[in-house]
Amino acid sequence: MYVAVKGGEKAIRAAHALQEQKRRGDGRLPELSVEQIGDQLSLAVDRVMTEGGIAGPRTGGAGAEAGPAGR
């Protein structure tokens, strides 16, 4: 039983690492800034602000940057 639990934990950690890698994309490219997200994905920022009850677009942009897993 203990082996199954340890194997499960390892698989979960590996899945989280893979999800983060897929979410981030090509690590050679610079990450998006909150300003870029606000300019290029204004509708996504609006949605994050509406769903999260956030008043400021900069905070909404940070929420959009985090993605679904970050909410």
PDB file of N, CA and C in Angstrom:
ATOM      1  N   MET A   1       0.828  -1.192   0.000  1.00  0.00           N
ATOM      2  CA  MET A   1       0.000   0.000   0.000  1.00  0.00           C
ATOM      3  C   MET A   1       0.869   1.251   0.000  1.00  0.00           C
ATOM      4  N   TYR A   2       1.920   1.262   0.767  1.00  0.00           N
ATOM      5  CA  TYR A   2       2.798   2.426   0.856  1.00  0.00           C
ATOM      6  C   TYR A   2       3.420   2.747  -0.500  1.00  0.00           C
ATOM      7  N   VAL A   3       3.831   1.745  -1.251  1.00  0.00           N
ATOM      8  CA  VAL A   3       4.441   1.950  -2.568  1.00  0.00           C
ATOM      9  C   VAL A   3       3.452   2.633  -3.508  1.00  0.00           C
ATOM     10  N   ALA A   4       2.204   2.216  -3.463  1.00  0.00           N
ATOM     11  CA  ALA A   4       1.187   2.823  -4.334  1.00  0.00           C
ATOM     12  C   ALA A   4       0.998   4.301  -4.005  1.00  0.00           C
ATOM     13  N   VAL A   5       1.021   4.631  -2.720  1.00  0.00           N
ATOM     14  CA  VAL A   5       0.860   6.027  -2.321  1.00  0.00           C
ATOM     15  C   VAL A   5       2.049   6.842  -2.791  1.00  0.00           C
ATOM     16  N   LYS A   6       3.254   6.346  -2.586  1.00  0.00           N
ATOM     17  CA  LYS A   6       4.445   7.073  -3.021  1.00  0.00           C
ATOM     18  C   LYS A   6       4.461   7.215  -4.538  1.00  0.00           C
ATOM     19  N   GLY A   7       4.089   6.154  -5.252  1.00  0.00           N
ATOM     20  CA  GLY A   7       4.042   6.236  -6.709  1.00  0.00           C
ATOM     21  C   GLY A   7       3.009   7.245  -7.172  1.00  0.00           C
ATOM     22  N   GLY A   8       1.901   7.320  -6.448  1.00  0.00           N
ATOM     23  CA  GLY A   8       0.857   8.284  -6.778  1.00  0.00           C
ATOM     24  C   GLY A   8       1.327   9.713  -6.586  1.00  0.00           C
ATOM     25  N   GLU A   9       2.037   9.961  -5.500  1.00  0.00           N
ATOM     26  CA  GLU A   9       2.562  11.301  -5.237  1.00  0.00           C
ATOM     27  C   GLU A   9       3.557  11.704  -6.309  1.00  0.00           C
ATOM     28  N   LYS A  10       4.410  10.771  -6.705  1.00  0.00           N
ATOM     29  CA  LYS A  10       5.405  11.059  -7.739  1.00  0.00           C
ATOM     30  C   LYS A  10       4.717  11.361  -9.070  1.00  0.00           C
ATOM     31  N   ALA A  11       3.692  10.602  -9.397  1.00  0.00           N
ATOM     32  CA  ALA A  11       2.956  10.824 -10.646  1.00  0.00           C
ATOM     33  C   ALA A  11       2.248  12.179 -10.626  1.00  0.00           C
ATOM     34  N   ILE A  12       1.699  12.548  -9.487  1.00  0.00           N
ATOM     35  CA  ILE A  12       1.023  13.842  -9.373  1.00  0.00           C
ATOM     36  C   ILE A  12       2.027  14.976  -9.541  1.00  0.00           C
ATOM     37  N   ARG A  13       3.186  14.873  -8.904  1.00  0.00           N
ATOM     38  CA  ARG A  13       4.222  15.902  -9.065  1.00  0.00           C
ATOM     39  C   ARG A  13       4.667  16.013 -10.518  1.00  0.00           C
ATOM     40  N   ALA A  14       4.840  14.869 -11.174  1.00  0.00           N
ATOM     41  CA  ALA A  14       5.244  14.869 -12.582  1.00  0.00           C
ATOM     42  C   ALA A  14       4.161  15.504 -13.456  1.00  0.00           C
ATOM     43  N   ALA A  15       2.900  15.226 -13.152  1.00  0.00           N
ATOM     44  CA  ALA A  15       1.798  15.819 -13.916  1.00  0.00           C
ATOM     45  C   ALA A  15       1.759  17.330 -13.726  1.00  0.00           C
ATOM     46  N   HIS A  16       1.993  17.802 -12.504  1.00  0.00           N
ATOM     47  CA  HIS A  16       2.023  19.244 -12.253  1.00  0.00           C
ATOM     48  C   HIS A  16       3.176  19.896 -13.008  1.00  0.00           C
ATOM     49  N   ALA A  17       4.336  19.257 -13.011  1.00  0.00           N
ATOM     50  CA  ALA A  17       5.484  19.801 -13.738  1.00  0.00           C
ATOM     51  C   ALA A  17       5.203  19.863 -15.236  1.00  0.00           C
ATOM     52  N   LEU A  18       4.590  18.821 -15.776  1.00  0.00           N
ATOM     53  CA  LEU A  18       4.254  18.805 -17.200  1.00  0.00           C
ATOM     54  C   LEU A  18       3.231  19.886 -17.527  1.00  0.00           C
ATOM     55  N   GLN A  19       2.241  20.054 -16.665  1.00  0.00           N
ATOM     56  CA  GLN A  19       1.229  21.086 -16.888  1.00  0.00           C
ATOM     57  C   GLN A  19       1.878  22.472 -16.894  1.00  0.00           C
ATOM     58  N   GLU A  20       2.774  22.734 -15.974  1.00  0.00           N
ATOM     59  CA  GLU A  20       3.465  24.020 -15.913  1.00  0.00           C
ATOM     60  C   GLU A  20       4.299  24.243 -17.169  1.00  0.00           C
ATOM     61  N   GLN A  21       4.987  23.205 -17.618  1.00  0.00           N
ATOM     62  CA  GLN A  21       5.802  23.308 -18.829  1.00  0.00           C
ATOM     63  C   GLN A  21       4.921  23.605 -20.045  1.00  0.00           C
ATOM     64  N   LYS A  22       3.792  22.925 -20.165  1.00  0.00           N
ATOM     65  CA  LYS A  22       2.878  23.154 -21.290  1.00  0.00           C
ATOM     66  C   LYS A  22       2.262  24.548 -21.211  1.00  0.00           C
ATOM     67  N   ARG A  23       1.919  24.981 -19.999  1.00  0.00           N
ATOM     68  CA  ARG A  23       1.328  26.306 -19.829  1.00  0.00           C
ATOM     69  C   ARG A  23       2.314  27.396 -20.217  1.00  0.00           C
ATOM     70  N   ARG A  24       3.555  27.237 -19.808  1.00  0.00           N
ATOM     71  CA  ARG A  24       4.577  28.256 -20.066  1.00  0.00           C
ATOM     72  C   ARG A  24       4.982  28.291 -21.526  1.00  0.00           C
ATOM     73  N   GLY A  25       5.018  27.139 -22.158  1.00  0.00           N
ATOM     74  CA  GLY A  25       5.442  27.104 -23.562  1.00  0.00           C
ATOM     75  C   GLY A  25       6.960  27.136 -23.674  1.00  0.00           C
ATOM     76  N   ASP A  26       7.436  27.669 -24.774  1.00  0.00           N
ATOM     77  CA  ASP A  26       8.871  27.699 -25.072  1.00  0.00           C
ATOM     78  C   ASP A  26       9.598  28.569 -24.053  1.00  0.00           C
ATOM     79  N   GLY A  27      10.432  27.954 -23.233  1.00  0.00           N
ATOM     80  CA  GLY A  27      11.168  28.659 -22.195  1.00  0.00           C
ATOM     81  C   GLY A  27      12.206  29.627 -22.722  1.00  0.00           C
ATOM     82  N   ARG A  28      12.550  29.518 -24.006  1.00  0.00           N
ATOM     83  CA  ARG A  28      13.529  30.440 -24.598  1.00  0.00           C
ATOM     84  C   ARG A  28      12.914  31.804 -24.884  1.00  0.00           C
ATOM     85  N   LEU A  29      11.589  31.869 -24.940  1.00  0.00           N
ATOM     86  CA  LEU A  29      10.906  33.135 -25.198  1.00  0.00           C
ATOM     87  C   LEU A  29      10.645  33.851 -23.881  1.00  0.00           C
ATOM     88  N   PRO A  30      10.696  35.190 -23.896  1.00  0.00           N
ATOM     89  CA  PRO A  30      10.421  35.917 -22.653  1.00  0.00           C
ATOM     90  C   PRO A  30       8.960  35.757 -22.243  1.00  0.00           C
ATOM     91  N   GLU A  31       8.730  35.822 -20.939  1.00  0.00           N
ATOM     92  CA  GLU A  31       7.363  35.730 -20.429  1.00  0.00           C
ATOM     93  C   GLU A  31       6.603  37.006 -20.772  1.00  0.00           C
ATOM     94  N   LEU A  32       5.290  36.882 -20.859  1.00  0.00           N
ATOM     95  CA  LEU A  32       4.450  38.051 -21.091  1.00  0.00           C
ATOM     96  C   LEU A  32       4.404  38.905 -19.833  1.00  0.00           C
ATOM     97  N   SER A  33       4.339  40.215 -20.031  1.00  0.00           N
ATOM     98  CA  SER A  33       4.164  41.110 -18.887  1.00  0.00           C
ATOM     99  C   SER A  33       2.674  41.358 -18.681  1.00  0.00           C
ATOM    100  N   VAL A  34       2.328  41.871 -17.523  1.00  0.00           N
ATOM    101  CA  VAL A  34       0.934  42.199 -17.240  1.00  0.00           C
ATOM    102  C   VAL A  34       0.442  43.257 -18.230  1.00  0.00           C
ATOM    103  N   GLU A  35       1.314  44.202 -18.604  1.00  0.00           N
ATOM    104  CA  GLU A  35       0.939  45.243 -19.559  1.00  0.00           C
ATOM    105  C   GLU A  35       0.615  44.640 -20.924  1.00  0.00           C
ATOM    106  N   GLN A  36       1.421  43.680 -21.381  1.00  0.00           N
ATOM    107  CA  GLN A  36       1.156  43.028 -22.663  1.00  0.00           C
ATOM    108  C   GLN A  36      -0.186  42.303 -22.633  1.00  0.00           C
ATOM    109  N   ILE A  37      -0.465  41.632 -21.547  1.00  0.00           N
ATOM    110  CA  ILE A  37      -1.734  40.908 -21.430  1.00  0.00           C
ATOM    111  C   ILE A  37      -2.898  41.892 -21.475  1.00  0.00           C
ATOM    112  N   GLY A  38      -2.779  42.995 -20.758  1.00  0.00           N
ATOM    113  CA  GLY A  38      -3.837  43.998 -20.755  1.00  0.00           C
ATOM    114  C   GLY A  38      -4.088  44.577 -22.131  1.00  0.00           C
ATOM    115  N   ASP A  39      -3.018  44.796 -22.899  1.00  0.00           N
ATOM    116  CA  ASP A  39      -3.150  45.356 -24.243  1.00  0.00           C
ATOM    117  C   ASP A  39      -3.664  44.332 -25.245  1.00  0.00           C
ATOM    118  N   GLN A  40      -3.146  43.116 -25.204  1.00  0.00           N
ATOM    119  CA  GLN A  40      -3.429  42.124 -26.238  1.00  0.00           C
ATOM    120  C   GLN A  40      -4.633  41.245 -25.916  1.00  0.00           C
ATOM    121  N   LEU A  41      -4.938  41.085 -24.662  1.00  0.00           N
ATOM    122  CA  LEU A  41      -6.024  40.188 -24.260  1.00  0.00           C
ATOM    123  C   LEU A  41      -7.032  40.924 -23.383  1.00  0.00           C
ATOM    124  N   SER A  42      -7.445  42.094 -23.836  1.00  0.00           N
ATOM    125  CA  SER A  42      -8.310  42.926 -22.992  1.00  0.00           C
ATOM    126  C   SER A  42      -9.624  42.228 -22.633  1.00  0.00           C
ATOM    127  N   LEU A  43     -10.166  41.423 -23.553  1.00  0.00           N
ATOM    128  CA  LEU A  43     -11.414  40.720 -23.233  1.00  0.00           C
ATOM    129  C   LEU A  43     -11.201  39.663 -22.152  1.00  0.00           C
ATOM    130  N   ALA A  44     -10.047  39.000 -22.178  1.00  0.00           N
ATOM    131  CA  ALA A  44      -9.742  38.019 -21.128  1.00  0.00           C
ATOM    132  C   ALA A  44      -9.581  38.721 -19.781  1.00  0.00           C
ATOM    133  N   VAL A  45      -8.924  39.891 -19.794  1.00  0.00           N
ATOM    134  CA  VAL A  45      -8.762  40.662 -18.559  1.00  0.00           C
ATOM    135  C   VAL A  45     -10.133  41.083 -18.034  1.00  0.00           C
ATOM    136  N   ASP A  46     -11.013  41.540 -18.931  1.00  0.00           N
ATOM    137  CA  ASP A  46     -12.369  41.917 -18.517  1.00  0.00           C
ATOM    138  C   ASP A  46     -13.098  40.742 -17.874  1.00  0.00           C
ATOM    139  N   ARG A  47     -12.941  39.563 -18.446  1.00  0.00           N
ATOM    140  CA  ARG A  47     -13.626  38.384 -17.903  1.00  0.00           C
ATOM    141  C   ARG A  47     -13.088  38.035 -16.512  1.00  0.00           C
ATOM    142  N   VAL A  48     -11.766  38.080 -16.363  1.00  0.00           N
ATOM    143  CA  VAL A  48     -11.169  37.786 -15.051  1.00  0.00           C
ATOM    144  C   VAL A  48     -11.662  38.794 -14.025  1.00  0.00           C
ATOM    145  N   MET A  49     -11.718  40.063 -14.433  1.00  0.00           N
ATOM    146  CA  MET A  49     -12.185  41.100 -13.514  1.00  0.00           C
ATOM    147  C   MET A  49     -13.640  40.870 -13.116  1.00  0.00           C
ATOM    148  N   THR A  50     -14.482  40.499 -14.086  1.00  0.00           N
ATOM    149  CA  THR A  50     -15.897  40.273 -13.809  1.00  0.00           C
ATOM    150  C   THR A  50     -16.099  39.058 -12.908  1.00  0.00           C
ATOM    151  N   GLU A  51     -15.467  37.940 -13.265  1.00  0.00           N
ATOM    152  CA  GLU A  51     -15.668  36.700 -12.511  1.00  0.00           C
ATOM    153  C   GLU A  51     -15.049  36.757 -11.126  1.00  0.00           C
ATOM    154  N   GLY A  52     -13.958  37.502 -11.001  1.00  0.00           N
ATOM    155  CA  GLY A  52     -13.270  37.552  -9.717  1.00  0.00           C
ATOM    156  C   GLY A  52     -13.666  38.732  -8.851  1.00  0.00           C
ATOM    157  N   GLY A  53     -14.525  39.615  -9.379  1.00  0.00           N
ATOM    158  CA  GLY A  53     -14.914  40.795  -8.616  1.00  0.00           C
ATOM    159  C   GLY A  53     -13.738  41.722  -8.377  1.00  0.00           C
ATOM    160  N   ILE A  54     -12.886  41.876  -9.394  1.00  0.00           N
ATOM    161  CA  ILE A  54     -11.668  42.685  -9.275  1.00  0.00           C
ATOM    162  C   ILE A  54     -11.937  44.063  -9.864  1.00  0.00           C
ATOM    163  N   ALA A  55     -11.498  45.120  -9.176  1.00  0.00           N
ATOM    164  CA  ALA A  55     -11.783  46.476  -9.627  1.00  0.00           C
ATOM    165  C   ALA A  55     -10.719  47.038 -10.564  1.00  0.00           C
ATOM    166  N   GLY A  56      -9.471  46.601 -10.451  1.00  0.00           N
ATOM    167  CA  GLY A  56      -8.393  47.198 -11.230  1.00  0.00           C
ATOM    168  C   GLY A  56      -7.925  46.338 -12.382  1.00  0.00           C
ATOM    169  N   PRO A  57      -7.733  46.939 -13.571  1.00  0.00           N
ATOM    170  CA  PRO A  57      -7.303  46.144 -14.725  1.00  0.00           C
ATOM    171  C   PRO A  57      -5.918  45.523 -14.555  1.00  0.00           C
ATOM    172  N   ARG A  58      -5.030  46.167 -13.808  1.00  0.00           N
ATOM    173  CA  ARG A  58      -3.699  45.576 -13.606  1.00  0.00           C
ATOM    174  C   ARG A  58      -3.824  44.270 -12.823  1.00  0.00           C
ATOM    175  N   THR A  59      -4.672  44.248 -11.817  1.00  0.00           N
ATOM    176  CA  THR A  59      -4.907  43.021 -11.054  1.00  0.00           C
ATOM    177  C   THR A  59      -5.596  41.980 -11.919  1.00  0.00           C
ATOM    178  N   GLY A  60      -6.528  42.403 -12.764  1.00  0.00           N
ATOM    179  CA  GLY A  60      -7.190  41.486 -13.693  1.00  0.00           C
ATOM    180  C   GLY A  60      -6.213  40.894 -14.682  1.00  0.00           C
ATOM    181  N   GLY A  61      -5.250  41.702 -15.145  1.00  0.00           N
ATOM    182  CA  GLY A  61      -4.222  41.202 -16.055  1.00  0.00           C
ATOM    183  C   GLY A  61      -3.342  40.164 -15.391  1.00  0.00           C
ATOM    184  N   ALA A  62      -3.039  40.373 -14.114  1.00  0.00           N
ATOM    185  CA  ALA A  62      -2.240  39.383 -13.385  1.00  0.00           C
ATOM    186  C   ALA A  62      -3.017  38.084 -13.233  1.00  0.00           C
ATOM    187  N   GLY A  63      -4.338  38.166 -13.053  1.00  0.00           N
ATOM    188  CA  GLY A  63      -5.170  36.965 -12.968  1.00  0.00           C
ATOM    189  C   GLY A  63      -5.225  36.229 -14.286  1.00  0.00           C
ATOM    190  N   ALA A  64      -5.289  36.980 -15.396  1.00  0.00           N
ATOM    191  CA  ALA A  64      -5.288  36.354 -16.722  1.00  0.00           C
ATOM    192  C   ALA A  64      -3.946  35.700 -16.986  1.00  0.00           C
ATOM    193  N   GLU A  65      -2.866  36.323 -16.481  1.00  0.00           N
ATOM    194  CA  GLU A  65      -1.526  35.776 -16.661  1.00  0.00           C
ATOM    195  C   GLU A  65      -1.399  34.444 -15.934  1.00  0.00           C
ATOM    196  N   ALA A  66      -2.031  34.334 -14.775  1.00  0.00           N
ATOM    197  CA  ALA A  66      -1.953  33.103 -13.998  1.00  0.00           C
ATOM    198  C   ALA A  66      -2.670  31.955 -14.679  1.00  0.00           C
ATOM    199  N   GLY A  67      -3.696  32.258 -15.431  1.00  0.00           N
ATOM    200  CA  GLY A  67      -4.443  31.203 -16.109  1.00  0.00           C
ATOM    201  C   GLY A  67      -5.385  30.495 -15.185  1.00  0.00           C
ATOM    202  N   PRO A  68      -6.111  29.490 -15.696  1.00  0.00           N
ATOM    203  CA  PRO A  68      -7.122  28.798 -14.897  1.00  0.00           C
ATOM    204  C   PRO A  68      -6.569  28.147 -13.644  1.00  0.00           C
ATOM    205  N   ALA A  69      -5.357  27.632 -13.716  1.00  0.00           N
ATOM    206  CA  ALA A  69      -4.796  26.959 -12.546  1.00  0.00           C
ATOM    207  C   ALA A  69      -4.448  27.949 -11.452  1.00  0.00           C
ATOM    208  N   GLY A  70      -4.210  29.182 -11.822  1.00  0.00           N
ATOM    209  CA  GLY A  70      -3.837  30.177 -10.838  1.00  0.00           C
ATOM    210  C   GLY A  70      -4.995  30.828 -10.144  1.00  0.00           C
ATOM    211  N   ARG A  71      -6.222  30.545 -10.553  1.00  0.00           N
ATOM    212  CA  ARG A  71      -7.389  31.162  -9.935  1.00  0.00           C
ATOM    213  C   ARG A  71      -7.893  30.348  -8.798  1.00  0.00           C
TER     214      ARG A  71
END
